[in-house]
Structures are given as structure tokens and as C-alpha cells.
Short mmCIF file of C-alpha atoms and ligand atoms in Angstrom, two decimals:
data_model
loop_
_atom_site.label_atom_id
_atom_site.label_comp_id
_atom_site.label_asym_id
_atom_site.label_seq_id
_atom_site.Cartn_x
_atom_site.Cartn_y
_atom_site.Cartn_z
CA MET G 210 2.20 -22.08 -8.54
CA MET G 211 -0.49 -19.82 -7.21
CA SER G 212 0.54 -16.20 -6.95
CA ARG G 213 -2.74 -14.30 -6.95
CA LEU G 214 -5.41 -14.23 -4.32
CA SER G 215 -8.08 -14.18 -7.02
CA ASP G 216 -6.84 -17.55 -8.31
CA VAL G 217 -7.79 -19.33 -5.08
CA PRO G 218 -10.99 -21.29 -5.81
CA SER G 219 -12.31 -21.08 -2.24
CA ILE G 220 -11.99 -17.29 -2.08
CA SER G 221 -14.83 -14.92 -2.94
CA HIS G 222 -13.48 -11.45 -3.47
CA GLY G 223 -14.72 -8.33 -5.20
CA PHE G 224 -15.28 -4.60 -5.35
CA SER G 225 -18.47 -2.82 -6.36
CA GLY G 226 -18.87 0.08 -8.78
CA VAL G 227 -21.07 3.07 -9.53
CA ALA G 228 -23.69 0.85 -11.15
CA ASP G 229 -24.20 -0.98 -7.84
CA GLY G 230 -24.98 2.25 -6.00
CA THR G 231 -23.34 3.81 -2.98
CA MET G 232 -22.44 1.37 -0.21
CA VAL G 233 -22.15 3.84 2.66
CA LEU G 234 -23.32 2.29 5.95
CA ASN G 235 -25.71 5.13 6.66
CA GLY G 236 -27.89 5.34 3.57
CA GLY G 237 -26.47 2.63 1.32
CA PHE G 238 -26.87 -0.44 3.48
CA ALA G 239 -29.71 -1.83 1.38
CA ASN G 240 -27.55 -1.49 -1.75
CA ARG G 241 -24.73 -3.20 0.04
CA LYS G 242 -26.80 -6.16 1.20
CA LYS G 243 -28.26 -6.58 -2.26
CA TYR G 244 -24.87 -6.41 -4.00
CA LEU G 245 -23.25 -8.85 -1.59
CA ALA G 246 -26.17 -11.28 -1.87
CA VAL G 247 -25.78 -11.28 -5.66
CA HIS G 248 -22.19 -12.38 -5.04
CA GLY G 249 -23.30 -15.14 -2.70
CA LEU G 250 -22.73 -13.50 0.68
CA GLN G 251 -25.80 -13.69 2.89
CA PRO G 252 -26.53 -10.86 5.33
CA ASN G 253 -25.92 -12.99 8.43
CA GLN G 254 -22.47 -14.04 7.10
CA ILE G 255 -21.08 -10.56 6.61
CA VAL G 256 -19.12 -8.49 9.11
CA HIS G 257 -18.95 -4.78 8.24
CA ALA G 258 -16.16 -2.45 9.32
CA GLY G 259 -17.25 0.96 10.59
CA LEU G 260 -14.24 2.84 9.26
CA CYS G 261 -12.61 5.78 11.05
CA HIS G 262 -9.29 6.24 9.14
CA GLY G 263 -7.57 4.77 12.19
CA THR G 264 -5.54 1.63 12.77
CA ASN G 265 -7.84 -0.57 14.87
CA ILE G 266 -7.94 -4.17 13.66
CA ALA G 267 -10.66 -6.59 14.84
CA VAL G 268 -10.60 -10.38 14.77
CA VAL G 269 -14.11 -11.61 14.02
CA THR G 270 -16.05 -14.88 13.91
CA THR G 271 -19.44 -16.14 12.80
CA SER G 272 -20.94 -14.64 15.95
CA GLU G 273 -20.31 -11.15 14.50
CA GLY G 274 -22.13 -12.04 11.28
CA GLY G 275 -24.52 -9.28 10.25
CA LYS G 276 -22.90 -6.77 12.59
CA ILE G 277 -21.04 -3.52 12.11
CA ILE G 278 -17.79 -3.30 14.07
CA PRO G 279 -17.42 0.41 14.89
CA GLU G 280 -14.20 2.44 14.73
CA THR G 281 -12.35 -0.32 12.94
CA ASP G 282 -10.33 -0.17 9.71
CA GLY G 283 -9.30 -3.79 9.48
CA LEU G 284 -10.99 -7.18 9.92
CA ILE G 285 -9.48 -10.65 10.19
CA THR G 286 -11.14 -14.04 10.46
CA THR G 287 -9.77 -17.56 10.60
CA GLU G 288 -13.21 -19.01 9.98
CA ALA G 289 -14.75 -20.08 6.70
CA ASN G 290 -18.00 -18.50 5.47
CA VAL G 291 -17.43 -15.24 7.35
CA GLY G 292 -17.54 -12.38 4.84
CA LEU G 293 -15.54 -9.21 5.49
CA ALA G 294 -16.85 -5.96 4.03
CA MET G 295 -15.69 -2.35 4.05
CA THR G 296 -15.88 0.71 1.87
CA ALA G 297 -13.52 2.90 -0.12
CA ALA G 298 -13.69 5.56 -2.79
CA ASP G 299 -10.05 6.59 -3.45
CA CYS G 300 -8.33 4.74 -0.60
CA LEU G 301 -6.89 1.24 -0.91
CA LEU G 302 -8.64 -1.86 0.36
CA ILE G 303 -5.96 -4.44 1.00
CA SER G 304 -7.10 -8.08 1.05
CA VAL G 305 -4.92 -10.78 2.55
CA TYR G 306 -5.09 -14.58 2.49
CA ASP G 307 -2.92 -17.13 4.23
CA SER G 308 -2.84 -20.28 2.10
CA GLU G 309 -1.67 -22.50 4.97
CA GLN G 310 -3.63 -21.21 7.96
CA LYS G 311 -6.60 -20.26 5.77
CA ALA G 312 -7.11 -16.90 7.43
CA VAL G 313 -8.49 -13.94 5.49
CA GLY G 314 -8.22 -10.27 6.31
CA MET G 315 -9.04 -6.94 4.78
CA PHE G 316 -8.07 -3.43 5.77
CA HIS G 317 -8.63 0.11 4.60
CA ALA G 318 -5.50 2.10 3.85
CA GLY G 319 -5.77 5.73 2.89
CA ARG G 320 -3.44 8.63 3.52
CA ARG G 321 -4.08 8.75 7.25
CA GLY G 322 -3.98 4.98 7.76
CA LEU G 323 -0.73 4.62 5.83
CA ALA G 324 0.84 7.53 7.71
CA SER G 325 -0.08 5.69 10.93
CA GLU G 326 1.43 2.49 9.49
CA ILE G 327 -1.78 0.49 9.41
CA VAL G 328 0.03 -2.17 7.36
CA THR G 329 2.34 -2.92 10.27
CA ARG G 330 -0.55 -2.83 12.73
CA PHE G 331 -2.59 -5.23 10.63
CA PHE G 332 0.24 -7.74 10.24
CA ASP G 333 1.07 -7.59 13.96
CA VAL G 334 -2.44 -8.92 14.62
CA TRP G 335 -2.33 -11.21 11.59
CA LYS G 336 0.85 -12.93 12.79
CA ASN G 337 -0.44 -13.27 16.34
CA VAL G 338 -3.83 -14.60 15.33
CA CYS G 339 -3.08 -16.95 12.47
CA LEU G 340 0.55 -17.73 13.32
CA CYS G 341 1.29 -17.46 9.65
CA ASN G 342 4.47 -17.72 7.72
CA MET G 343 4.67 -14.59 5.60
CA HIS G 344 5.64 -16.69 2.56
CA ASP G 345 2.11 -18.13 2.58
CA CYS G 346 0.55 -14.70 2.46
CA TYR G 347 -1.19 -13.40 -0.68
CA VAL G 348 -2.26 -9.78 -1.03
CA SER G 349 -4.68 -8.15 -3.46
CA ILE G 350 -5.24 -4.40 -3.61
CA SER G 351 -8.42 -2.72 -4.83
CA PRO G 352 -8.68 0.09 -7.38
CA SER G 353 -7.50 3.35 -5.82
CA ILE G 354 -6.52 6.87 -6.77
CA CYS G 355 -3.24 6.99 -8.70
CA VAL G 356 -0.33 9.31 -8.04
CA ASP G 357 -1.22 11.58 -10.98
CA HIS G 358 -4.58 12.46 -9.44
CA TYR G 359 -3.70 12.70 -5.77
CA THR G 360 -2.19 15.89 -4.41
CA ILE G 361 -1.66 16.65 -0.73
CA SER G 362 -0.60 19.61 1.37
CA ASP G 363 2.98 20.29 2.38
CA SER G 364 2.15 19.49 5.98
CA ASP G 365 0.50 16.17 5.11
CA ALA G 366 3.54 15.25 3.03
CA GLN G 367 5.76 15.39 6.12
CA ALA G 368 4.35 12.07 7.32
CA PHE G 369 5.65 10.27 4.23
CA MET G 370 9.29 11.33 4.16
CA LYS G 371 10.48 7.93 5.35
CA TRP G 372 9.13 6.16 2.23
CA PRO G 373 11.37 6.90 -0.76
CA ASP G 374 9.62 8.49 -3.73
CA ALA G 375 6.21 8.44 -2.05
CA CYS G 376 5.89 12.19 -2.57
CA GLN G 377 6.63 13.87 -5.89
CA LYS G 378 6.90 17.64 -6.25
CA ARG G 379 5.25 18.73 -9.49
CA ASP G 380 4.08 22.04 -10.93
CA ASP G 381 0.61 21.63 -9.43
CA GLY G 382 1.78 20.62 -5.97
CA ILE G 383 2.88 17.55 -4.07
CA HIS G 384 1.59 14.24 -5.37
CA LEU G 385 1.38 11.24 -3.05
CA ASP G 386 1.70 7.69 -4.37
CA LEU G 387 -0.49 5.73 -1.97
CA ARG G 388 0.19 2.47 -3.82
CA SER G 389 3.94 2.86 -3.51
CA VAL G 390 3.68 3.55 0.23
CA ALA G 391 1.46 0.50 0.71
CA GLN G 392 3.81 -1.68 -1.31
CA GLN G 393 6.86 -0.51 0.63
CA GLN G 394 5.08 -1.17 3.93
CA LEU G 395 3.97 -4.64 2.76
CA LEU G 396 7.51 -5.55 1.73
CA SER G 397 8.86 -4.29 5.04
CA VAL G 398 6.60 -6.64 7.02
CA GLY G 399 7.73 -9.57 4.89
CA VAL G 400 5.12 -10.01 2.17
CA SER G 401 6.74 -11.32 -1.00
CA ASN G 402 6.55 -8.89 -3.92
CA ASP G 403 5.50 -11.79 -6.16
CA ASN G 404 2.42 -12.27 -3.99
CA ILE G 405 1.14 -8.68 -4.23
CA THR G 406 -1.42 -7.86 -6.92
CA PHE G 407 -2.65 -4.34 -7.64
CA ASP G 408 -5.85 -3.55 -9.48
CA GLN G 409 -4.35 -0.74 -11.55
CA ARG G 410 -7.63 1.06 -12.21
CA CYS G 411 -7.57 4.64 -10.92
CA THR G 412 -10.83 5.57 -9.18
CA PHE G 413 -10.46 9.17 -10.37
CA GLU G 414 -10.09 8.18 -14.04
CA GLU G 415 -12.47 5.26 -14.12
CA ARG G 416 -16.01 6.61 -14.45
CA THR G 417 -17.52 3.29 -13.43
CA LEU G 418 -16.03 3.82 -9.96
CA PHE G 419 -16.80 6.42 -7.31
CA SER G 420 -14.04 8.90 -6.51
CA TYR G 421 -14.23 11.41 -3.69
CA ARG G 422 -11.49 13.56 -5.23
CA ARG G 423 -13.22 13.69 -8.59
CA ASP G 424 -16.84 14.09 -7.48
CA HIS G 425 -16.73 15.79 -4.06
CA PRO G 426 -20.17 14.33 -3.30
CA ILE G 427 -22.31 15.99 -0.66
CA THR G 428 -23.23 12.60 0.77
CA SER G 429 -20.70 9.79 0.67
CA GLN G 430 -20.54 7.66 -2.47
CA LEU G 431 -18.49 4.60 -1.77
CA GLN G 432 -17.62 1.22 -3.20
CA VAL G 433 -17.72 -1.87 -0.99
CA GLY G 434 -15.02 -4.52 -1.07
CA TYR G 435 -15.65 -8.02 0.21
CA LEU G 436 -13.60 -11.09 1.02
CA MET G 437 -14.71 -14.52 2.17
CA ARG G 438 -13.25 -18.01 2.26
CA ARG G 439 -15.84 -20.62 1.50
CA GLU G 440 -15.94 -24.13 2.84
ZN1 ZN H 724 -5.43 8.54 -11.87
#
């Protein structure tokens, strides 16, 4: 039985690295188009999210192909051959596939998005749009910063008290486990734990990936994640 999104033959799914260059919308768009084309996504098929660390989710179709949807941290499509693309450095990109309704979605979940419960917001739209049964839902999570390398302020930690063990007090400050928060939120909306796959690579540790926390770049250096169902 299928339990991983990456095992679905009709799904194209990936995440760039340092070698592919920065994928920031303003300054890295040529890199992005080139990288996605290498992976078989043509420019007029791809819808790009203009991230804002918010919780807006957009439902898109072929008519948005080639466009940037501003102020949006999540994209959903029920159509084949519509590629979804968005960036991350240390945050999570969460990709979702419904094996019955054939919808795909991707959203960007960092500290602020998770504190605002973007997982719940995404799945509210997901359920309304694709009328899916959560048992048919497969989730794959991009490389992200691990708990050992992610410290936050006392005030930022307040937003995470409702998720057990999300914050850990250590000698060097409060560490936040973004992956644990995401997993707890996914389980709470009804995703089966067996259907959740994490890429365990830590962006901070893995030199082939950009990390904001590690590099503090003057101009943004970001990976792009993509997701498309082919037909
Ligand atoms: Zn790490």
C-alpha cells in the first residue's frame, strides 16, 4: 500500500539546493525557471506563491500558470499539470496529495505560520475544495531547521505553549521544534501519522542547502519546492 507522496508515479515533487542557486522571486526568478524546467515544469504551468509568513491559502488553476500569487503562503489545485512553487530556507514546505480526489497542495510553515495555525487554515480550504476524506491524504515535508539549531525568544515561545514539548529550555535558550508542532497540527486535523513523511535533513547542518539561521545572508538565499500532478 502506498504511504509516501513520493511513491505516486503521477506526482512530480522536489526541493532545490545551493547548487541550483537562490530561488528568491526578486533576483532568483531566472534560476527558478531554469531549475523547474530541468524537472519538467514549464514556465506557463507554474504558479508561484508570494510568501508573507501569513495564513492565506489560494486555490489556483491553469489560468494562473506563470503568475505570482501575492501575500499567499499556501496553494491548492485540483487540476493536473499545474505546478505549485514556493520558497523556504529553514521553514517547512508541506506538500499534500489526495489520492482519491487527485488534488495537490503546498504550504509554507515557519514559526509565524505555525503559531497562526496555518495547518488548520490550509486543511479548512482543502476539505472545502476537494471534499477529501482525510484518510486519502498524503503529506511530505521538506528539509527544515531541526530543534537543535533553532532557538527563539521567550516572548515568541508563548505562542507554542499549547503544543506539548514544542519548546525545550536548554542552556543556550529556548529551542523550538517546528517539525513537532507541524506534526501535532497535522494529526489534529486528521492526517494519518502513517501518511506523513519528513525529509530529516536539517537546513542548518546540510551545507548543500541554504539556511537563513546559519548564513544570515544580506540578500535572501532560498530553496524552491515544487509539486505537480501530471496527466
Ligand atoms: Zn540541525
